[in-house]
N, CA and C of each residue as an Amber inpcrd file, in Angstrom:
protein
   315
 117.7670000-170.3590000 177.4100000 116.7390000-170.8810000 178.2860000
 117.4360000-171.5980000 179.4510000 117.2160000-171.3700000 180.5640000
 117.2210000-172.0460000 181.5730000 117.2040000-173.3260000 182.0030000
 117.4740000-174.0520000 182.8640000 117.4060000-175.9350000 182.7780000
 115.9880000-175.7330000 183.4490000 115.9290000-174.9890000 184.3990000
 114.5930000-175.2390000 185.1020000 113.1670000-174.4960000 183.7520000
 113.8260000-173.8750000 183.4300000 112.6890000-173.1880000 182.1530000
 112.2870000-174.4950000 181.2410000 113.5000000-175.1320000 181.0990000
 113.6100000-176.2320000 180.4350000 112.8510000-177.3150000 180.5020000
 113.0170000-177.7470000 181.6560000 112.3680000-178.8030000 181.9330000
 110.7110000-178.8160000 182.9250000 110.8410000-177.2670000 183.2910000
 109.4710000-176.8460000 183.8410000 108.0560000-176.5630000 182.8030000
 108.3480000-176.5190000 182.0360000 107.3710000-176.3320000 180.5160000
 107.1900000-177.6490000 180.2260000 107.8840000-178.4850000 179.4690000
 107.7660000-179.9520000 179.3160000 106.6050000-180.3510000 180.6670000
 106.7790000-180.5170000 181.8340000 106.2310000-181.0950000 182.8800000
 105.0940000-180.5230000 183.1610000 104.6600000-179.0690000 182.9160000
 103.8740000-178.7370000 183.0720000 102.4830000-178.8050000 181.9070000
 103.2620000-179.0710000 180.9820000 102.3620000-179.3320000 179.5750000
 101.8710000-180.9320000 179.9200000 102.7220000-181.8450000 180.3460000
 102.1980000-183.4600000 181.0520000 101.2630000-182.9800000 181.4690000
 101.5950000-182.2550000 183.2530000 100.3700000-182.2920000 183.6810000
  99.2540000-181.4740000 183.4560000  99.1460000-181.0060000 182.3970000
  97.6900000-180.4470000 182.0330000  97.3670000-181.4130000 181.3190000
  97.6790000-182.4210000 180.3220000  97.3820000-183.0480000 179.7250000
  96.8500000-184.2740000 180.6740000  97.7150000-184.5890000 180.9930000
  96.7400000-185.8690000 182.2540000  95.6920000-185.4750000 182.8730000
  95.9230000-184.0950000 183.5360000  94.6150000-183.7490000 184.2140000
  92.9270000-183.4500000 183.0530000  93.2380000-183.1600000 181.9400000
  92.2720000-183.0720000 180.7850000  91.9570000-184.3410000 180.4960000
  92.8580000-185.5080000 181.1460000  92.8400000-187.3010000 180.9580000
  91.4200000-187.2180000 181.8190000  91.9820000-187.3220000 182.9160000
  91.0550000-187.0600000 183.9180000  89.4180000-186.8080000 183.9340000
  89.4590000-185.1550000 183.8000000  88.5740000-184.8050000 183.0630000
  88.0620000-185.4040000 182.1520000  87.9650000-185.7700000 181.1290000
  87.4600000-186.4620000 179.9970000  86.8610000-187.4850000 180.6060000
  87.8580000-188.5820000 181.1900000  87.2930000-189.9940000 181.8400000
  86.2570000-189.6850000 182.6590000  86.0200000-188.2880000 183.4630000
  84.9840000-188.7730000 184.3570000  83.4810000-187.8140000 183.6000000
  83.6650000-187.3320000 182.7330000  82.5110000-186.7640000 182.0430000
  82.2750000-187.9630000 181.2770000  83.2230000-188.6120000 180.6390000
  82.8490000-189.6960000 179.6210000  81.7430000-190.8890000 180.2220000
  82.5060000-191.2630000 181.7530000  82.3080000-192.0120000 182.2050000
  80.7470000-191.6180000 182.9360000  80.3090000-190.1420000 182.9610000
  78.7360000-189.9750000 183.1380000  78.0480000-190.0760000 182.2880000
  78.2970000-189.6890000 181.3880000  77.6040000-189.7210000 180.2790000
  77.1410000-191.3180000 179.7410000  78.1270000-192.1740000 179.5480000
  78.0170000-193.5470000 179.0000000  76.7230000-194.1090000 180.2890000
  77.1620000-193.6030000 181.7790000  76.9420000-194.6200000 182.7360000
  75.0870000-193.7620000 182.0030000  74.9350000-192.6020000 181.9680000
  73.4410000-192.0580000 181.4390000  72.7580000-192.7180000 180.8430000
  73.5640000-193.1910000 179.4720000  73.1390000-193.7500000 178.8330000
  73.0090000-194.8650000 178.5930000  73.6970000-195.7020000 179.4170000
  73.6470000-197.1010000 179.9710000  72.1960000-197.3690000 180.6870000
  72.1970000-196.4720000 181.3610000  70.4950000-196.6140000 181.9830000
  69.5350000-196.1960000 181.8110000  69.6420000-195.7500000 180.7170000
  68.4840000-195.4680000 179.6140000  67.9460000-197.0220000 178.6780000
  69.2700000-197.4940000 178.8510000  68.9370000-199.2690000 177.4250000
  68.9780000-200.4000000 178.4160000  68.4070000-201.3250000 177.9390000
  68.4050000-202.5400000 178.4680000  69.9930000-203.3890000 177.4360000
  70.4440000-203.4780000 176.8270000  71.1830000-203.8580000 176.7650000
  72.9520000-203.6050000 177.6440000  73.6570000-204.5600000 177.9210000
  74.8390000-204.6300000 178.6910000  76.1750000-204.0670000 177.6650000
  75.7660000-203.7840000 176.2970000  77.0570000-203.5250000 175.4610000
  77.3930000-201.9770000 176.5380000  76.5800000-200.8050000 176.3440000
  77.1190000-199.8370000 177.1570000  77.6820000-200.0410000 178.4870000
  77.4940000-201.1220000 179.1950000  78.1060000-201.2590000 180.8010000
  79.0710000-201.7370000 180.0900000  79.7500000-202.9270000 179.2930000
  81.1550000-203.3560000 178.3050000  81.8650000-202.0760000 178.3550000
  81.4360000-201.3240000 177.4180000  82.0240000-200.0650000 176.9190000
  82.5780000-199.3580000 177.9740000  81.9520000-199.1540000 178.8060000
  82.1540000-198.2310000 180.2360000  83.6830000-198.8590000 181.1430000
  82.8740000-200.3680000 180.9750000  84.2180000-201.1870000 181.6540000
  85.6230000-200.5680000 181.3210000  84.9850000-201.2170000 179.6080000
  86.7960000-201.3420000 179.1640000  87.7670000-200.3050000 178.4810000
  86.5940000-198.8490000 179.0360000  87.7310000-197.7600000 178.5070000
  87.5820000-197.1410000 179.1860000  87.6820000-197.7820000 181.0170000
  87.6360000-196.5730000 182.1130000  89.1520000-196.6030000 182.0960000
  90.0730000-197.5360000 182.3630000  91.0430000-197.6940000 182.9320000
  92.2520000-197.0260000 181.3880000  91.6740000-197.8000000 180.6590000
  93.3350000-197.2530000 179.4720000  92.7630000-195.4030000 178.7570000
  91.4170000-195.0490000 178.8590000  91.7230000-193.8190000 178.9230000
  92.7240000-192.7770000 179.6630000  92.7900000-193.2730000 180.6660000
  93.5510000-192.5580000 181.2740000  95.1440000-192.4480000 180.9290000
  95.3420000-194.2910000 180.7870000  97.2840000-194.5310000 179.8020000
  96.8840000-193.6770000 178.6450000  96.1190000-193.6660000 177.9420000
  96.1000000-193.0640000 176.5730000  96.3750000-191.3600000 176.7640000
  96.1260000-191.0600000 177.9350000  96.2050000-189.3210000 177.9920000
  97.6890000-189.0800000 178.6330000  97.8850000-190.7380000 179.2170000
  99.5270000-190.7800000 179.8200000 100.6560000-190.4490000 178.8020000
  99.8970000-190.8580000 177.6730000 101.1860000-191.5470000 176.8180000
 101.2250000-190.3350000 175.9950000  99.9320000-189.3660000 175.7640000
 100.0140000-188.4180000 175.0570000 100.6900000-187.0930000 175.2280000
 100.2690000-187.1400000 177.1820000 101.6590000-186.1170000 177.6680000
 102.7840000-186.4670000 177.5690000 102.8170000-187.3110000 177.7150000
 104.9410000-188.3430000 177.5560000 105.1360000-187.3680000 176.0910000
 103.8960000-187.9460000 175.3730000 105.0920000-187.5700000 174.0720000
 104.8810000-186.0470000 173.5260000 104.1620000-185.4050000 174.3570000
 104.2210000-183.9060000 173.9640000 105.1500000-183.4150000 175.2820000
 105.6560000-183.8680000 176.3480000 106.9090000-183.3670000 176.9690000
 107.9770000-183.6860000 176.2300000 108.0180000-184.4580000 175.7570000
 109.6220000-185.2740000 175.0210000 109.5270000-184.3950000 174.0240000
 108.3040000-184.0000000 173.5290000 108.7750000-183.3580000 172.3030000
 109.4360000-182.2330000 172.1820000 109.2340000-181.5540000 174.0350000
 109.7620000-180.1450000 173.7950000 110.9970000-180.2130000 174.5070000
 111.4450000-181.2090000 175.0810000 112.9970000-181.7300000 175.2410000
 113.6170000-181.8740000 174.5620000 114.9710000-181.0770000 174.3880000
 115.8960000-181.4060000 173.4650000 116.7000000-182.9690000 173.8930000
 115.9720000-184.1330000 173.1900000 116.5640000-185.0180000 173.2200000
 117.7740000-185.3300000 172.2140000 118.6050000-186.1250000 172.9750000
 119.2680000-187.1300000 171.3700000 118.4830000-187.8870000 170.4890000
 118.6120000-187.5290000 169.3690000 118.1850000-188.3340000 167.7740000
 117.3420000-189.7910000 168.0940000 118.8260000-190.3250000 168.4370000
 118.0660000-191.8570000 168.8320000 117.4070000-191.8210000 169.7510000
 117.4840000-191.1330000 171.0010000 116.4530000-191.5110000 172.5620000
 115.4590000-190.9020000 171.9400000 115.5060000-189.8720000 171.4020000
 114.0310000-189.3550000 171.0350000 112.3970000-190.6590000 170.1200000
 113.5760000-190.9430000 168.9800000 113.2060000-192.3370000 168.1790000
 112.8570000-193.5310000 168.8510000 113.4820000-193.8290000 170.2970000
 113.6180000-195.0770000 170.6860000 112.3810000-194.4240000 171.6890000
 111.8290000-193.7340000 172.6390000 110.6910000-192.9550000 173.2660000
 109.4940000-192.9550000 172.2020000 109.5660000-192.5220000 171.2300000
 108.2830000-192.2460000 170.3010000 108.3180000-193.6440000 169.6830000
 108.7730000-194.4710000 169.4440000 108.4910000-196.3650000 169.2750000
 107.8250000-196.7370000 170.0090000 108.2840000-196.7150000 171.6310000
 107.9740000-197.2440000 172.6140000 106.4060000-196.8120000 172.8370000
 106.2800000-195.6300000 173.1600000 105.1740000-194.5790000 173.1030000
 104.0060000-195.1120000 172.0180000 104.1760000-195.2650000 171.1120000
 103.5520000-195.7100000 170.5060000 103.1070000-197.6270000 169.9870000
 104.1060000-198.0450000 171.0260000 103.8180000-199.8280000 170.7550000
 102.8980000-199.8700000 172.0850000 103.0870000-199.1730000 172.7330000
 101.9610000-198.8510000 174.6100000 100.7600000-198.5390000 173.5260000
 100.6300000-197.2730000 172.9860000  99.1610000-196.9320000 172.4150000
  98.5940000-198.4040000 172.1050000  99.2830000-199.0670000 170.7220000
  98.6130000-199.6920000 169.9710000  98.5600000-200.9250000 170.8130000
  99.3720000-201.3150000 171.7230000  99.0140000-202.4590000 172.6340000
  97.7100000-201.9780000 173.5240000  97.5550000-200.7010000 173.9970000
  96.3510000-200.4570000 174.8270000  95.0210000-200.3930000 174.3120000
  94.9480000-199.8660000 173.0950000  94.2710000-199.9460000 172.1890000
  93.3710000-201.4980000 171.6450000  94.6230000-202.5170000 171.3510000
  94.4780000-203.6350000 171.3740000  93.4110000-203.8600000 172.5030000
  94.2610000-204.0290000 174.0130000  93.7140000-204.2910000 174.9700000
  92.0390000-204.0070000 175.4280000  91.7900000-203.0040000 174.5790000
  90.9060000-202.3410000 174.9890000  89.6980000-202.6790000 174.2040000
  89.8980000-203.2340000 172.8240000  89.0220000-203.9550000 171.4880000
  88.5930000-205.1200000 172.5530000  89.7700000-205.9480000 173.0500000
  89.5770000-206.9270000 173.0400000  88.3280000-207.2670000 174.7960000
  89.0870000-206.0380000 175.6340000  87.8840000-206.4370000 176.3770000
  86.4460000-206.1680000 176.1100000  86.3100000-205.2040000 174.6910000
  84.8960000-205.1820000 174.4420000  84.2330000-206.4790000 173.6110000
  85.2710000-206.8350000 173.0990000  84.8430000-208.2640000 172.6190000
  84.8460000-209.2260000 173.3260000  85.2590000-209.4350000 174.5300000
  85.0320000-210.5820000 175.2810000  83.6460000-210.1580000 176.1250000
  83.4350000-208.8340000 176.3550000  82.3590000-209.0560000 176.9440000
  80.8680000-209.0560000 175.9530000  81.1370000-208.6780000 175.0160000
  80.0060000-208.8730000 173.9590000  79.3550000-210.3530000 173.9600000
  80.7860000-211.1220000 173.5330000  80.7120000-212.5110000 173.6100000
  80.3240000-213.2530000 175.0580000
């Protein structure tokens, strides 16, 4: 295989995956806003808030780690990428509980 074969597959698998980020966020984001104005309650405008922005890291982080995966990395960089990769999820994740709970509250 080629370096450019190489590394042109990896990048191109990212960006379909971000762009399906994309996608998702802005169907998601009609749909909720639909149904937001259908209820009198503010939990759906919360919801809308606080998973416009880290949907999108979340589709970031998912191409990261399906390019890396098809990179022949070293052992450890590979290990030390899929840690990292995954302390971002569960911190965004976090982030993302917590702004629905502050605005509940």
């Amino acid at each position: 295989m080629s370096l450019l074969e190489e590394y042109l597959y990896p990048a191109l698998v990212f960006s379909i995956i971000l762009a399906v980020g994309f996608a998702v966020r802005k169907i998601l984001t009609r749909v909720i806003r639909h149904w937001a104005e259908r209820t009198e309650t503010k939990l759906d405008d919360v919801i809308l808030g606080a998973i416009r922005s880290p949907i999108i890291l979340w589709f970031l982080v998912g191409g990261i780690y399906a390019a890396v995966a098809l990179i022949r990395l070293p052992l450890n960089i590979a290990v030390v990428v899929d840690r990292g990769l995954l302390a971002l999820l569960i911190l965004s994740i976090a982030w993302t509980l917590a702004n629905i709970a502050s605005g509940v509250i």
